[in-house]
PDB file of C-alpha atoms and ligand atoms in Angstrom:
ATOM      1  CA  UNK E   1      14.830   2.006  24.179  1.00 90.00           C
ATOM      2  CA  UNK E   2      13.939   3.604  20.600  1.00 98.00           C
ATOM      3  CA  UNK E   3      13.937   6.740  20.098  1.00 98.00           C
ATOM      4  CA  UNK E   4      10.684   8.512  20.793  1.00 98.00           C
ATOM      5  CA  UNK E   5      10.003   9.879  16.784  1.00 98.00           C
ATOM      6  CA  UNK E   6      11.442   7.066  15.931  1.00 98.00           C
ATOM      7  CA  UNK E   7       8.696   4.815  17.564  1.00 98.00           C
ATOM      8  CA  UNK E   8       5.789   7.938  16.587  1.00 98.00           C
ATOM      9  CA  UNK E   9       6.376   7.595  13.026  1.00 98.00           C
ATOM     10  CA  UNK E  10       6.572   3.387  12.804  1.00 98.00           C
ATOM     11  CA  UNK E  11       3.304   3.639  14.967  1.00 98.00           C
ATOM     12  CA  UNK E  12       1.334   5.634  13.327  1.00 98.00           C
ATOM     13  CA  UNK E  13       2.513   4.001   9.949  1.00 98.00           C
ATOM     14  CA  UNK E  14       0.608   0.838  10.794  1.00 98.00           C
ATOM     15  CA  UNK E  15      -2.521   2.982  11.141  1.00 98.00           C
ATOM     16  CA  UNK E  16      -1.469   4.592   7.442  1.00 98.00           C
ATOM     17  CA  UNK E  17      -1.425   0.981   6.336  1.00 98.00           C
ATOM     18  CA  UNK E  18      -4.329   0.474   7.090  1.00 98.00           C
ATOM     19  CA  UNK E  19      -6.183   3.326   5.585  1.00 98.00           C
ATOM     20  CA  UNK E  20      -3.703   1.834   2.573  1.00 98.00           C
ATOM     21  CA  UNK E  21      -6.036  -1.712   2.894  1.00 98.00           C
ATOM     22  CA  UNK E  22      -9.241   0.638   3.130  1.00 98.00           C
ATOM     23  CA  UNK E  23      -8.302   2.714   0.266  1.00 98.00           C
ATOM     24  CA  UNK E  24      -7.881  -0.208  -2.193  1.00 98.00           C
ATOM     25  CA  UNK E  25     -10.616  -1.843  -0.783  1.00 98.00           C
ATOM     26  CA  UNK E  26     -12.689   0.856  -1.758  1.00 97.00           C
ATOM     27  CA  UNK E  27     -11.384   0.700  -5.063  1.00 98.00           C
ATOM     28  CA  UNK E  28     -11.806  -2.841  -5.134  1.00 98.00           C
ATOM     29  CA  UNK E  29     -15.980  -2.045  -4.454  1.00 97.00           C
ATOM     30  CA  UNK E  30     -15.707   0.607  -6.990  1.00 97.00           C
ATOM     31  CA  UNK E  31     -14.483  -1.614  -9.905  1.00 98.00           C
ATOM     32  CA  UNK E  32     -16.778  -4.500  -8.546  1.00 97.00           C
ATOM     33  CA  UNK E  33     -20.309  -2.598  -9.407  1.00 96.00           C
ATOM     34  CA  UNK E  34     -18.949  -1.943 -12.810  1.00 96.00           C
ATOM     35  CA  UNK E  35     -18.479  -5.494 -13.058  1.00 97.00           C
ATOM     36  CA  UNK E  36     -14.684  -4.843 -13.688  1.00 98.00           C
ATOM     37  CA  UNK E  37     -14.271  -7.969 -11.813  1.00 98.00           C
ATOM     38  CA  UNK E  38     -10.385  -8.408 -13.069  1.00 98.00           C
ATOM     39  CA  UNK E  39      -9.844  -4.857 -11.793  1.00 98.00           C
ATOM     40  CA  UNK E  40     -11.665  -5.642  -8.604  1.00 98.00           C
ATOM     41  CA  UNK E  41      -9.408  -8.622  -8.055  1.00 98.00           C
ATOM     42  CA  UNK E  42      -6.143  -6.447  -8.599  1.00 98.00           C
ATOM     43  CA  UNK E  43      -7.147  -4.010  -5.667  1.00 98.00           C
ATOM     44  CA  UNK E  44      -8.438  -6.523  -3.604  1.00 98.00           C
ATOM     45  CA  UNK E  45      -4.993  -8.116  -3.619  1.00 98.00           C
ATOM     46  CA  UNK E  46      -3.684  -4.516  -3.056  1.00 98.00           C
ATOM     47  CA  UNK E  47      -5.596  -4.510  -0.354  1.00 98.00           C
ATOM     48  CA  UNK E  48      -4.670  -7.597   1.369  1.00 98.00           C
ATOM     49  CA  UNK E  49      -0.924  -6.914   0.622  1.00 97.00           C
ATOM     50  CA  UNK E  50      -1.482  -3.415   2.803  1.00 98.00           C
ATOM     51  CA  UNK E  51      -2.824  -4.861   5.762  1.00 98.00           C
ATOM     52  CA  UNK E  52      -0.094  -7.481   5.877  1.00 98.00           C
ATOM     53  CA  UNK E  53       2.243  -4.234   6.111  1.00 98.00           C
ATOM     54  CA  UNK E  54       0.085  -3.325   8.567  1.00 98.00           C
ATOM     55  CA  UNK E  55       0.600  -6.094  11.016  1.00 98.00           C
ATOM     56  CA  UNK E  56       4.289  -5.933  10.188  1.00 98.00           C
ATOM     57  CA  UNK E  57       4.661  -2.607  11.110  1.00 98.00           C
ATOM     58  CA  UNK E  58       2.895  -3.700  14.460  1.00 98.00           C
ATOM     59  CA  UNK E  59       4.876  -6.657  14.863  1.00 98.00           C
ATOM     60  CA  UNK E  60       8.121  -4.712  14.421  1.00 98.00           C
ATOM     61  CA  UNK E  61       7.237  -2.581  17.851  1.00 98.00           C
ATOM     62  CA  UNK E  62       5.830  -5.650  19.442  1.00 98.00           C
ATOM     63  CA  UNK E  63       9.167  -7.374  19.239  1.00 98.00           C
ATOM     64  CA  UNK E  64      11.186  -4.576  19.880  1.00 98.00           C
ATOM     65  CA  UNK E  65       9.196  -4.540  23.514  1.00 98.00           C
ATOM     66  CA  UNK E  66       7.459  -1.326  22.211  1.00 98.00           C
ATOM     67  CA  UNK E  67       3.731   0.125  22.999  1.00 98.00           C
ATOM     68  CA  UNK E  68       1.517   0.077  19.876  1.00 98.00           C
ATOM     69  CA  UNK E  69      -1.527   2.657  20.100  1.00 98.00           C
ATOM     70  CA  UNK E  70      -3.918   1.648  17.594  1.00 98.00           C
ATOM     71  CA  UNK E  71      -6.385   4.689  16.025  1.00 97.00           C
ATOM     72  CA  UNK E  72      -9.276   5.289  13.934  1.00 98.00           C
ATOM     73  CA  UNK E  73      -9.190   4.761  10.428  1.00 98.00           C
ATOM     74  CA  UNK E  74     -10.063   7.633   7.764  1.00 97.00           C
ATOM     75  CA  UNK E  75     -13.063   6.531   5.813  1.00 96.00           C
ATOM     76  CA  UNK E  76     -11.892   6.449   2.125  1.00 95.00           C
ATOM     77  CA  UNK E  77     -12.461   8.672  -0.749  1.00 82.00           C
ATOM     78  CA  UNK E  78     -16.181   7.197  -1.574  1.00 77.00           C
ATOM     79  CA  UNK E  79     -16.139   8.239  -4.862  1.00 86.00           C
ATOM     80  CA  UNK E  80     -14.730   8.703  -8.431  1.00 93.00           C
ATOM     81  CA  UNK E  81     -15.209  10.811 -11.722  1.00 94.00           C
ATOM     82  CA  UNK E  82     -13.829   7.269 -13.736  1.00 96.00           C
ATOM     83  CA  UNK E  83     -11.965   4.378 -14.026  1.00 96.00           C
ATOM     84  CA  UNK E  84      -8.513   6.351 -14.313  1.00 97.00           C
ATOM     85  CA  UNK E  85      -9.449   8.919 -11.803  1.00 97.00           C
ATOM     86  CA  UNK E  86      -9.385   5.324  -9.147  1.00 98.00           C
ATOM     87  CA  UNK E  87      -5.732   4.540 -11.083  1.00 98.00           C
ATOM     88  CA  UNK E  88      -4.280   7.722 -10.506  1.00 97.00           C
ATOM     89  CA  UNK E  89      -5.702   8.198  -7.035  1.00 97.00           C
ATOM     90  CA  UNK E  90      -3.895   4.560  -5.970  1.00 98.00           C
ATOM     91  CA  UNK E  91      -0.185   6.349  -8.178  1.00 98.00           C
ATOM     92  CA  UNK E  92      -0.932   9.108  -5.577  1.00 98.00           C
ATOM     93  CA  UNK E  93      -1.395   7.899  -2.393  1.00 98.00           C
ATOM     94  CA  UNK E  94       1.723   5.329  -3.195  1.00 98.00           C
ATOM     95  CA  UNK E  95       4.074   8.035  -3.561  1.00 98.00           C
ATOM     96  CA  UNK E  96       2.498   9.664  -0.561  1.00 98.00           C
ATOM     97  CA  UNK E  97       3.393   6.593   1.200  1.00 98.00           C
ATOM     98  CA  UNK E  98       6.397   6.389  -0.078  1.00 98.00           C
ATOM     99  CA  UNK E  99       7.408   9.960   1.447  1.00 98.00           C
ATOM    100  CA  UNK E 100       6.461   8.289   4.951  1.00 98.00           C
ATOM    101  CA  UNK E 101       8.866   5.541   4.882  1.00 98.00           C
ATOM    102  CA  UNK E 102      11.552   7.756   3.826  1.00 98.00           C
ATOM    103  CA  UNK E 103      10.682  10.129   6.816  1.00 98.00           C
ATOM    104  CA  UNK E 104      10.813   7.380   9.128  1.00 98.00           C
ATOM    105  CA  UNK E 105      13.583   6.181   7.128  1.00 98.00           C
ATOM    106  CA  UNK E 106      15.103   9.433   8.229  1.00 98.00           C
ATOM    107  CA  UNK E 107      14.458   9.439  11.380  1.00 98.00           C
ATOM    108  CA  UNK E 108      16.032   6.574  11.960  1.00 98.00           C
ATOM    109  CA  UNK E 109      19.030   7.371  10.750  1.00 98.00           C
ATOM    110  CA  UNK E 110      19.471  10.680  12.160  1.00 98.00           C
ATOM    111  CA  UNK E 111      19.709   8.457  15.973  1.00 98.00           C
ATOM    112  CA  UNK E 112      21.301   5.678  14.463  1.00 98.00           C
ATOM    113  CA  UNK E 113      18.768   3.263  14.756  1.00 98.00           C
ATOM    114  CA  UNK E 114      20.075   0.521  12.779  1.00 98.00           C
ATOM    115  CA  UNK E 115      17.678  -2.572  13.534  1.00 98.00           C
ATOM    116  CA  UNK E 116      14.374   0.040  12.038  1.00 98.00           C
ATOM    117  CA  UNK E 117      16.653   1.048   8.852  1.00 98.00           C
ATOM    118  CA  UNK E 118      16.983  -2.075   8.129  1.00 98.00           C
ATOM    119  CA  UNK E 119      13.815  -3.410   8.787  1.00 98.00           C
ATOM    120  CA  UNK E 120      12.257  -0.681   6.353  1.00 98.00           C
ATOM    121  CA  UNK E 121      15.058  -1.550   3.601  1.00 98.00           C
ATOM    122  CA  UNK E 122      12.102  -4.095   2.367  1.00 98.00           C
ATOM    123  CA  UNK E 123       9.718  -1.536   2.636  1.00 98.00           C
ATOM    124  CA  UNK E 124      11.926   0.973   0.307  1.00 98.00           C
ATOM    125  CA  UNK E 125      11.868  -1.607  -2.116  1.00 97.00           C
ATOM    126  CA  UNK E 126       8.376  -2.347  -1.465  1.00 97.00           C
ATOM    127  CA  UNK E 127       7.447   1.164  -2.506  1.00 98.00           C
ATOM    128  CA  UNK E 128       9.315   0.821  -5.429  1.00 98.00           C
ATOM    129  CA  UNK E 129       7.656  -2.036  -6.852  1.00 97.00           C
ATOM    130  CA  UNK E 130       4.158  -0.381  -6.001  1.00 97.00           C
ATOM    131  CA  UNK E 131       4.812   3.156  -7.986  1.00 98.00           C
ATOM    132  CA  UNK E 132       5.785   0.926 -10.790  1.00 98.00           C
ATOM    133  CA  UNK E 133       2.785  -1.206 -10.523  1.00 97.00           C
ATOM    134  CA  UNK E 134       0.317   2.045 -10.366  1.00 98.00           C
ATOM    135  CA  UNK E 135       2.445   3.440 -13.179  1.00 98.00           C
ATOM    136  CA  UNK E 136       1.662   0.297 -15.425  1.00 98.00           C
ATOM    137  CA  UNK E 137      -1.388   0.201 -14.641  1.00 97.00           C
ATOM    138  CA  UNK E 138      -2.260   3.984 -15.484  1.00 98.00           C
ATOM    139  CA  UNK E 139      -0.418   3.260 -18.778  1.00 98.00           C
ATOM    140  CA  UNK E 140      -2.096  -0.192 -20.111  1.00 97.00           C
ATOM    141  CA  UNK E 141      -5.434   2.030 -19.025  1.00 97.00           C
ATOM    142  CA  UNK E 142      -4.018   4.869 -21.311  1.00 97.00           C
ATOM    143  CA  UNK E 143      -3.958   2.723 -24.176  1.00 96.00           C
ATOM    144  CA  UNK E 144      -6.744   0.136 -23.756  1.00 95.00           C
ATOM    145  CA  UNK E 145      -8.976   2.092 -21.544  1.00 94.00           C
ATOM    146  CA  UNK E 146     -10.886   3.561 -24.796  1.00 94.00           C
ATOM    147  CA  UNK E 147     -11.690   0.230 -26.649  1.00 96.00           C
ATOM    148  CA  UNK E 148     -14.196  -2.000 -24.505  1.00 96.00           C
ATOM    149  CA  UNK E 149     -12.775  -4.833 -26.502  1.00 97.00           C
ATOM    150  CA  UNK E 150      -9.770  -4.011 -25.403  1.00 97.00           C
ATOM    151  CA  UNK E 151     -10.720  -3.252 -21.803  1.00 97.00           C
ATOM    152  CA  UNK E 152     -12.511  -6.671 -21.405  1.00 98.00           C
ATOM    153  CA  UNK E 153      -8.877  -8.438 -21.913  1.00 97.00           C
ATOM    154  CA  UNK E 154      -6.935  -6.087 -19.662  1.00 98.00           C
ATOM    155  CA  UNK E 155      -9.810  -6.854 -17.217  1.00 98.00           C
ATOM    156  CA  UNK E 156      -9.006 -10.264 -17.679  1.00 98.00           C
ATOM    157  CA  UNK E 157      -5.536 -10.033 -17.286  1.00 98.00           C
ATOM    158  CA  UNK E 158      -5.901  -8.075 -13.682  1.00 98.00           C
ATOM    159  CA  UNK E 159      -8.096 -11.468 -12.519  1.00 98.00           C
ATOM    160  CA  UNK E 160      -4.902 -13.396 -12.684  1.00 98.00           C
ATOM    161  CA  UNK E 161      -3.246 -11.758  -9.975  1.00 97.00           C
ATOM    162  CA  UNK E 162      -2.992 -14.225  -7.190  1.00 97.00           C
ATOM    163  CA  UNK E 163      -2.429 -12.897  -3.411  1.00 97.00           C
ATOM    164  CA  UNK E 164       1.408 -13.690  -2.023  1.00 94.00           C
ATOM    165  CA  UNK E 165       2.645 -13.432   1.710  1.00 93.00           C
ATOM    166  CA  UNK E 166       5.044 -10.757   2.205  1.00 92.00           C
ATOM    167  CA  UNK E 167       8.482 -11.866   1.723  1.00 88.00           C
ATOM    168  CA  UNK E 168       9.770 -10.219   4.767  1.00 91.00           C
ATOM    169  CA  UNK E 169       8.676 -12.386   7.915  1.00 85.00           C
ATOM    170  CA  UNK E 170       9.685 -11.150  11.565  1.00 87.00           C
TER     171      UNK E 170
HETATM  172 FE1  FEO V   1       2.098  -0.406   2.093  1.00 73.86          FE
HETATM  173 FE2  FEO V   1       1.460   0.402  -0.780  1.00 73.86          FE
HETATM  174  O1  FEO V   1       2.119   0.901   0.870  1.00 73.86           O
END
């Protein structure tokens, strides 16, 4: 049986990961009607990446013979003062996400639960990866941001990203 925070936290992380998916979606729509399409791409991926945390998070209880209680989802922030307001809000709410995995993290290891610490090991180097991502990304913006010349090739650069399964698979 696991241990009653334990199971709290991990459960109501799939419904955080899912506000995650929301949040960059609605960054994704933000970029898309200022036909920042490259930008749009880059938080669409986001996007998709979050829900597939999601579903692990929910997969992780499922196979551990746990209850999952799905809830509402927060309707996103619907708007912004400008393109690095959006860039700053997504450095944000990753650190902010990061803080919940290390309090389930926590959790976990206060009762010992081995199986969920290391399950979340990917997601501790998950987080890590995604501050430094938002972190880029707030400082290619610093210096191109300015120059629509310049803007129109970081754009282009962000349309490359291509959308990868997780590499953790349950
Ligand atoms: Fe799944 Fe970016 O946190």
């Amino acid at each position: 049986m696991m241990n009653e925070k334990v199971h709290e936290l991990l459960n109501a992380q799939i419904n955080k990961e899912f506000y995650s998916a929301y949040l960059y979606l609605q960054f994704s729509n933000y970029f898309k009607a200022k036909s920042l399409d490259g930008f749009a791409n880059w938080y669409m991926i986001q996007a998709q990446e979050e829900r597939d945390h999601a579903i692990l998070f929910y997969q992780y209880l499922q196979n551990n013979n746990e209850v999952v209680t799905l809830e509402a989802i927060d309707k996103p922030t619907p708007d912004f003062e400008d393109n690095m307001a959006v860039l700053k809000a997504g450095l944000a709410h990753e650190i902010y996400v990061t803080s919940l995995i290390n309090d389930i993290y926590a959790a976990a290891y206060d009762v010992k639960d081995f199986r969920t610490m290391q399950f979340l090991d990917w997601f501790v180097k998950e987080q890590g990866e995604e501050e430094t991502n938002a972190n880029d990304l707030i400082s290619k913006m610093e210096l191109f941001g300015s120059d629509p010349k310049s803007l129109y090739m970081l754009n282009q650069e962000l349309s490359t990203r291509v959308y990868t399964a997780p590499s953790l698979v349950l």
